[in-house]
XYZ file of C-alpha atoms in Angstrom:
329
model
C -13.813 -13.506 -24.663
C -10.037 -13.156 -25.019
C -8.320 -13.105 -21.831
C -5.205 -11.236 -23.310
C -7.012 -8.164 -23.627
C -10.268 -7.593 -25.434
C -13.552 -7.908 -23.688
C -17.185 -7.940 -24.958
C -20.500 -7.377 -23.387
C -23.955 -6.999 -24.997
C -22.543 -7.172 -28.425
C -20.020 -4.512 -27.823
C -16.324 -5.116 -28.235
C -13.605 -3.015 -26.496
C -10.000 -3.085 -27.129
C -8.271 -2.919 -23.752
C -4.767 -4.329 -24.832
C -3.434 -1.108 -22.953
C -5.127 0.015 -19.680
C -5.995 3.529 -19.238
C -4.853 3.580 -15.516
C -2.124 6.101 -15.367
C 0.219 3.789 -13.503
C 0.008 1.359 -16.570
C 1.173 4.019 -19.075
C 3.349 2.422 -21.770
C 2.551 -1.036 -20.602
C 1.365 -2.898 -23.847
C -1.135 -5.220 -22.319
C -3.729 -4.630 -19.499
C -3.008 -8.091 -18.047
C 0.212 -10.420 -18.808
C 0.248 -14.125 -18.769
C 1.151 -15.184 -15.318
C 4.797 -15.361 -14.581
C 6.371 -18.549 -12.965
C 6.281 -18.299 -9.105
C 9.050 -16.209 -7.595
C 9.848 -19.007 -5.146
C 8.543 -22.084 -3.576
C 6.488 -20.059 -1.135
C 4.795 -17.846 -3.909
C 1.266 -19.474 -4.161
C -0.373 -16.293 -5.757
C -3.137 -17.294 -8.179
C -3.110 -16.825 -11.884
C -5.420 -13.746 -12.614
C -6.652 -15.062 -15.938
C -7.427 -18.398 -14.381
C -9.490 -16.498 -11.807
C -11.262 -14.573 -14.394
C -12.131 -17.784 -16.281
C -13.556 -19.441 -13.194
C -15.689 -16.253 -12.416
C -16.665 -15.533 -15.920
C -20.396 -15.608 -15.751
C -20.501 -13.505 -12.501
C -17.974 -11.089 -13.920
C -20.412 -10.551 -16.924
C -23.376 -10.228 -14.549
C -21.762 -7.313 -12.461
C -20.401 -5.651 -15.516
C -23.896 -5.567 -17.078
C -24.916 -3.561 -14.086
C -21.913 -1.095 -13.989
C -21.540 -0.499 -17.653
C -24.731 1.747 -17.478
C -22.922 4.036 -14.915
C -21.631 7.441 -16.288
C -18.284 6.830 -14.593
C -17.818 3.407 -16.276
C -14.724 3.265 -18.472
C -14.103 -0.232 -20.097
C -10.304 0.549 -20.682
C -9.987 0.909 -16.919
C -12.901 -1.145 -15.328
C -12.051 -4.518 -16.910
C -12.291 -8.129 -15.799
C -9.653 -7.704 -13.061
C -11.391 -4.831 -11.672
C -14.745 -6.709 -11.452
C -12.983 -9.747 -10.221
C -11.832 -8.144 -7.123
C -15.236 -6.956 -5.919
C -16.573 -10.635 -6.587
C -13.823 -12.264 -4.633
C -14.027 -9.946 -1.614
C -17.813 -10.328 -1.554
C -17.789 -14.087 -1.845
C -19.355 -14.117 -5.198
C -22.482 -12.223 -4.056
C -23.171 -10.139 -7.214
C -25.592 -7.626 -5.532
C -22.932 -6.715 -2.933
C -20.226 -6.609 -5.470
C -22.341 -4.033 -7.560
C -23.088 -1.964 -4.582
C -19.389 -1.694 -3.680
C -18.280 -1.061 -7.469
C -20.702 1.785 -7.779
C -19.409 3.294 -4.414
C -15.891 2.914 -5.707
C -16.572 4.804 -8.944
C -18.044 7.743 -7.166
C -15.363 7.603 -4.391
C -12.531 7.633 -6.860
C -14.315 10.547 -8.853
C -14.754 12.671 -5.773
C -11.164 12.306 -4.794
C -9.894 12.501 -8.344
C -7.889 9.305 -7.736
C -8.015 8.238 -11.362
C -5.850 11.342 -12.563
C -2.337 10.678 -11.255
C 0.396 8.132 -10.926
C 1.545 8.555 -7.279
C 3.901 5.514 -7.057
C 6.977 7.543 -7.096
C 6.040 9.357 -3.832
C 8.479 8.165 -1.038
C 5.859 7.734 1.715
C 7.479 8.888 5.113
C 9.797 11.292 3.078
C 7.893 13.282 0.438
C 5.229 14.321 2.798
C 4.984 17.592 0.735
C 3.783 15.629 -2.181
C 0.798 14.190 -0.334
C -2.685 15.792 0.002
C -3.532 18.137 2.792
C -5.399 15.561 4.853
C -2.295 13.191 4.862
C 0.017 16.093 5.796
C -2.084 17.182 8.715
C -2.423 13.557 9.867
C 1.394 12.965 9.686
C 2.151 16.080 11.900
C 1.426 13.948 14.838
C 3.367 10.887 13.849
C 7.108 10.351 14.511
C 9.316 10.422 11.380
C 9.457 6.796 11.377
C 5.918 5.897 12.153
C 5.216 4.879 8.532
C 7.372 2.965 5.900
C 5.698 1.788 2.584
C 8.194 -0.148 0.427
C 8.194 -2.241 -2.726
C 11.255 -4.539 -2.187
C 10.511 -6.690 -5.298
C 8.422 -5.249 -8.315
C 7.190 -8.834 -8.825
C 5.984 -9.210 -5.393
C 4.275 -5.906 -4.362
C 4.039 -3.770 -1.200
C 5.073 -4.157 2.407
C 4.169 -1.677 4.882
C 5.740 -0.952 8.440
C 4.010 0.887 11.046
C 5.580 1.768 14.417
C 2.400 2.105 16.610
C 4.378 4.114 19.295
C 4.864 6.864 16.810
C 1.260 7.887 16.680
C -0.006 10.619 19.087
C -3.791 9.963 18.822
C -4.858 12.322 21.462
C -3.273 15.189 19.726
C -4.423 14.125 16.269
C -8.196 14.110 17.652
C -7.468 17.573 19.142
C -5.943 19.152 15.925
C -6.657 17.311 12.995
C -10.328 17.973 11.510
C -12.211 14.740 11.158
C -12.710 15.457 7.455
C -8.862 15.132 7.028
C -9.019 11.466 8.172
C -10.406 9.910 4.905
C -8.047 11.720 2.534
C -5.088 10.729 4.807
C -6.097 7.025 4.728
C -7.064 7.303 0.941
C -3.513 8.635 -0.128
C -1.421 5.720 1.507
C -4.070 3.138 0.475
C -4.182 4.475 -3.069
C -0.267 4.409 -3.200
C -0.367 0.841 -2.275
C -3.329 0.073 -4.619
C -1.449 1.481 -7.595
C 1.645 -0.491 -6.974
C -0.403 -3.582 -6.236
C -2.406 -3.166 -9.430
C 0.779 -2.608 -11.481
C 2.399 -5.692 -10.053
C -0.749 -7.762 -10.591
C -1.049 -6.771 -14.171
C 2.593 -7.039 -15.249
C 2.994 -10.482 -13.459
C -0.444 -11.901 -14.029
C -0.671 -13.104 -10.407
C -3.204 -11.555 -7.909
C -0.883 -9.537 -5.645
C -1.930 -8.212 -2.032
C 0.001 -6.254 0.392
C 1.160 -7.211 4.017
C 1.356 -4.727 6.809
C 3.835 -5.243 9.704
C 2.570 -3.261 12.856
C 5.363 -2.910 15.418
C 3.632 -2.626 19.027
C 7.029 -2.053 20.876
C 6.823 0.657 23.671
C 3.055 1.309 23.049
C 1.425 3.491 25.576
C -2.306 3.438 26.430
C -2.190 7.115 27.261
C -0.573 8.295 23.863
C -1.538 5.736 21.343
C -5.123 4.843 22.133
C -8.075 7.356 21.937
C -11.466 6.255 21.633
C -12.322 9.196 19.249
C -9.297 8.398 16.970
C -10.434 4.637 16.989
C -13.899 5.639 15.882
C -12.601 7.956 13.149
C -10.019 5.302 11.940
C -12.965 2.756 11.726
C -14.993 4.972 9.531
C -12.009 5.588 7.192
C -11.026 1.666 7.215
C -14.529 0.755 6.441
C -14.483 2.819 3.249
C -11.101 1.593 2.347
C -12.245 -1.920 2.834
C -15.151 -1.292 0.441
C -13.207 0.674 -2.215
C -10.117 -1.239 -2.375
C -11.136 -5.053 -2.601
C -8.373 -7.675 -2.506
C -5.715 -5.210 -1.425
C -4.795 -6.553 2.026
C -3.326 -10.161 2.439
C -2.289 -9.921 6.110
C -1.606 -7.615 9.147
C 1.145 -8.927 11.334
C 1.428 -7.427 14.821
C 5.017 -7.722 16.320
C 6.526 -6.890 19.639
C 3.008 -6.987 21.323
C 3.184 -6.408 25.264
C 2.403 -9.584 27.313
C -0.911 -8.304 28.175
C -1.982 -8.396 24.547
C -0.048 -11.320 23.199
C -0.877 -13.787 25.758
C -4.661 -13.677 25.418
C -4.355 -13.683 21.630
C -2.363 -16.909 21.526
C -4.866 -18.472 23.911
C -7.714 -17.540 21.574
C -6.172 -18.328 18.136
C -7.292 -21.888 18.221
C -10.883 -20.964 18.402
C -10.798 -18.000 16.031
C -12.095 -18.612 12.406
C -9.303 -19.149 9.803
C -10.700 -16.425 7.520
C -10.025 -13.977 10.395
C -6.356 -15.506 11.413
C -5.509 -15.112 7.730
C -5.737 -11.311 7.979
C -4.927 -10.521 11.476
C -2.072 -12.226 13.573
C 0.184 -11.467 16.506
C 3.597 -13.003 15.711
C 7.153 -13.142 17.361
C 9.279 -14.053 14.308
C 12.582 -13.898 16.436
C 11.108 -16.491 18.876
C 8.945 -18.638 16.723
C 10.246 -19.968 13.484
C 6.745 -20.740 12.219
C 6.062 -17.023 12.540
C 8.981 -16.065 10.566
C 7.745 -18.267 7.754
C 4.567 -16.336 7.672
C 6.549 -13.257 6.764
C 9.050 -14.833 4.350
C 6.057 -16.315 2.373
C 5.554 -12.610 1.255
C 8.949 -10.892 1.577
C 12.517 -12.134 1.188
C 14.675 -12.574 4.259
C 17.172 -9.881 2.754
C 14.358 -7.339 2.514
C 13.222 -8.083 6.145
C 14.739 -6.010 9.074
C 16.770 -7.781 11.526
C 14.458 -6.868 14.387
C 11.767 -8.941 12.534
C 14.043 -12.053 11.927
C 15.416 -10.918 8.581
C 18.999 -9.977 7.426
C 18.333 -6.299 6.417
C 20.318 -3.956 8.711
C 18.186 -0.928 7.466
C 15.732 0.284 10.012
C 13.690 2.176 9.592
C 13.395 0.823 6.032
C 14.121 3.929 3.883
C 14.247 2.294 0.476
C 12.616 4.550 -1.973
C 10.065 3.433 -4.541
C 11.530 1.675 -7.680
C 12.121 4.083 -10.405
C 10.987 3.521 -13.867
C 10.617 5.956 -16.876
C 6.951 5.696 -16.475
C 6.524 7.013 -13.018
C 4.834 10.354 -12.849
C 7.216 12.603 -10.873
C 4.644 15.364 -10.448
C 3.329 15.830 -6.797
C 0.065 14.692 -5.862
C -2.672 17.269 -5.751
C -5.584 16.845 -3.509
C-alpha cells in the first residue's frame, strides 16, 4: 500500500493521487506528507502514521463498504475510513454502520456536490440552505462566527449563547429544518478541516468557544429545542467523525461554573477533553487550553487574546479553488 496516494483492495488498484472531493479540486495529492508542527503546542498526529497503525482495520472496514453503490474510492479513502475507526475506538462493526449511514446522509443532502468553504457564516446567510436560513432568523447577528484564522490549523467557532431565542425557534421553525441547519455549518467546518488535514498531513479538528454571558433561562433554554438539538447533534456525531476537538464554555454564570469546577476531578478525562468550562482571563491554565489550538493574535481580548475584533468578522481565506456559487439545498 502506497500512503502517498494509491490504494488497493481485493486485487484492485485505485489511483487517488487527486481526491474527488470538490474542496480538494486542483490539489495534486489526496494526502500530503505531514508538515512540521506549527508551534511547540501543536501535537496533531501524522495522518499517514495513523493509517499505518490502523492498516488492517481500515482494510477490514473498506471490504464491507466498497460493495455499497455510493462508495467512491477517489473520495472514500484511507483517511475517510480512519476517522470512523478512531471515533468508534477501533470497533469495526460500529465503524461500518456509521460509514454506511454517512454515505446515505451525504447523498440525501447532496453534500458531495459543492465546495461551500467560501460562505462567510454569519454574513452570507443567503447562500445557506432554507433550514439554516429559518434557524438563523431567531438568532442575533453575532450569535455565530466560524473562522479559519490559519489554513494550517483549521476552524474556530464562536457561539454567543445569549443570541439564541429558542422558544421562538420552536414556535416558528419546523422541526424538519433543524437537521439541514446543523448540517450546513457542520459541513462547512468539515470541508475546511478535511482540506487542512489533507494539505498538512496532520489530523485537524475544530474547537468551539461558547460564550455564556448574559444567558437567560427563559430565552435561551427550551426543552423542545434541546430535544431537537440532541437529535441533530447525534446525527452530526455519527456522520462527522473526528471533527470536534473541544467545546470551551466561557463566562458561565456562577450557578453553572461552581458545580462544574467541583465535579471536574471525578469526571473521566475523555469527557473533560471535549467539554470544559474555562475562564481564560482569570486562570492562565485555561488560556493555555485555547492557545494550544489558536494563536493569541487570533483570539479576542475578551477571551484572553490580543485581537481587538469582536465579533470576529474575518471572512474565509480566499483561494482560486473556492467555489463562489451559492449553496443549494
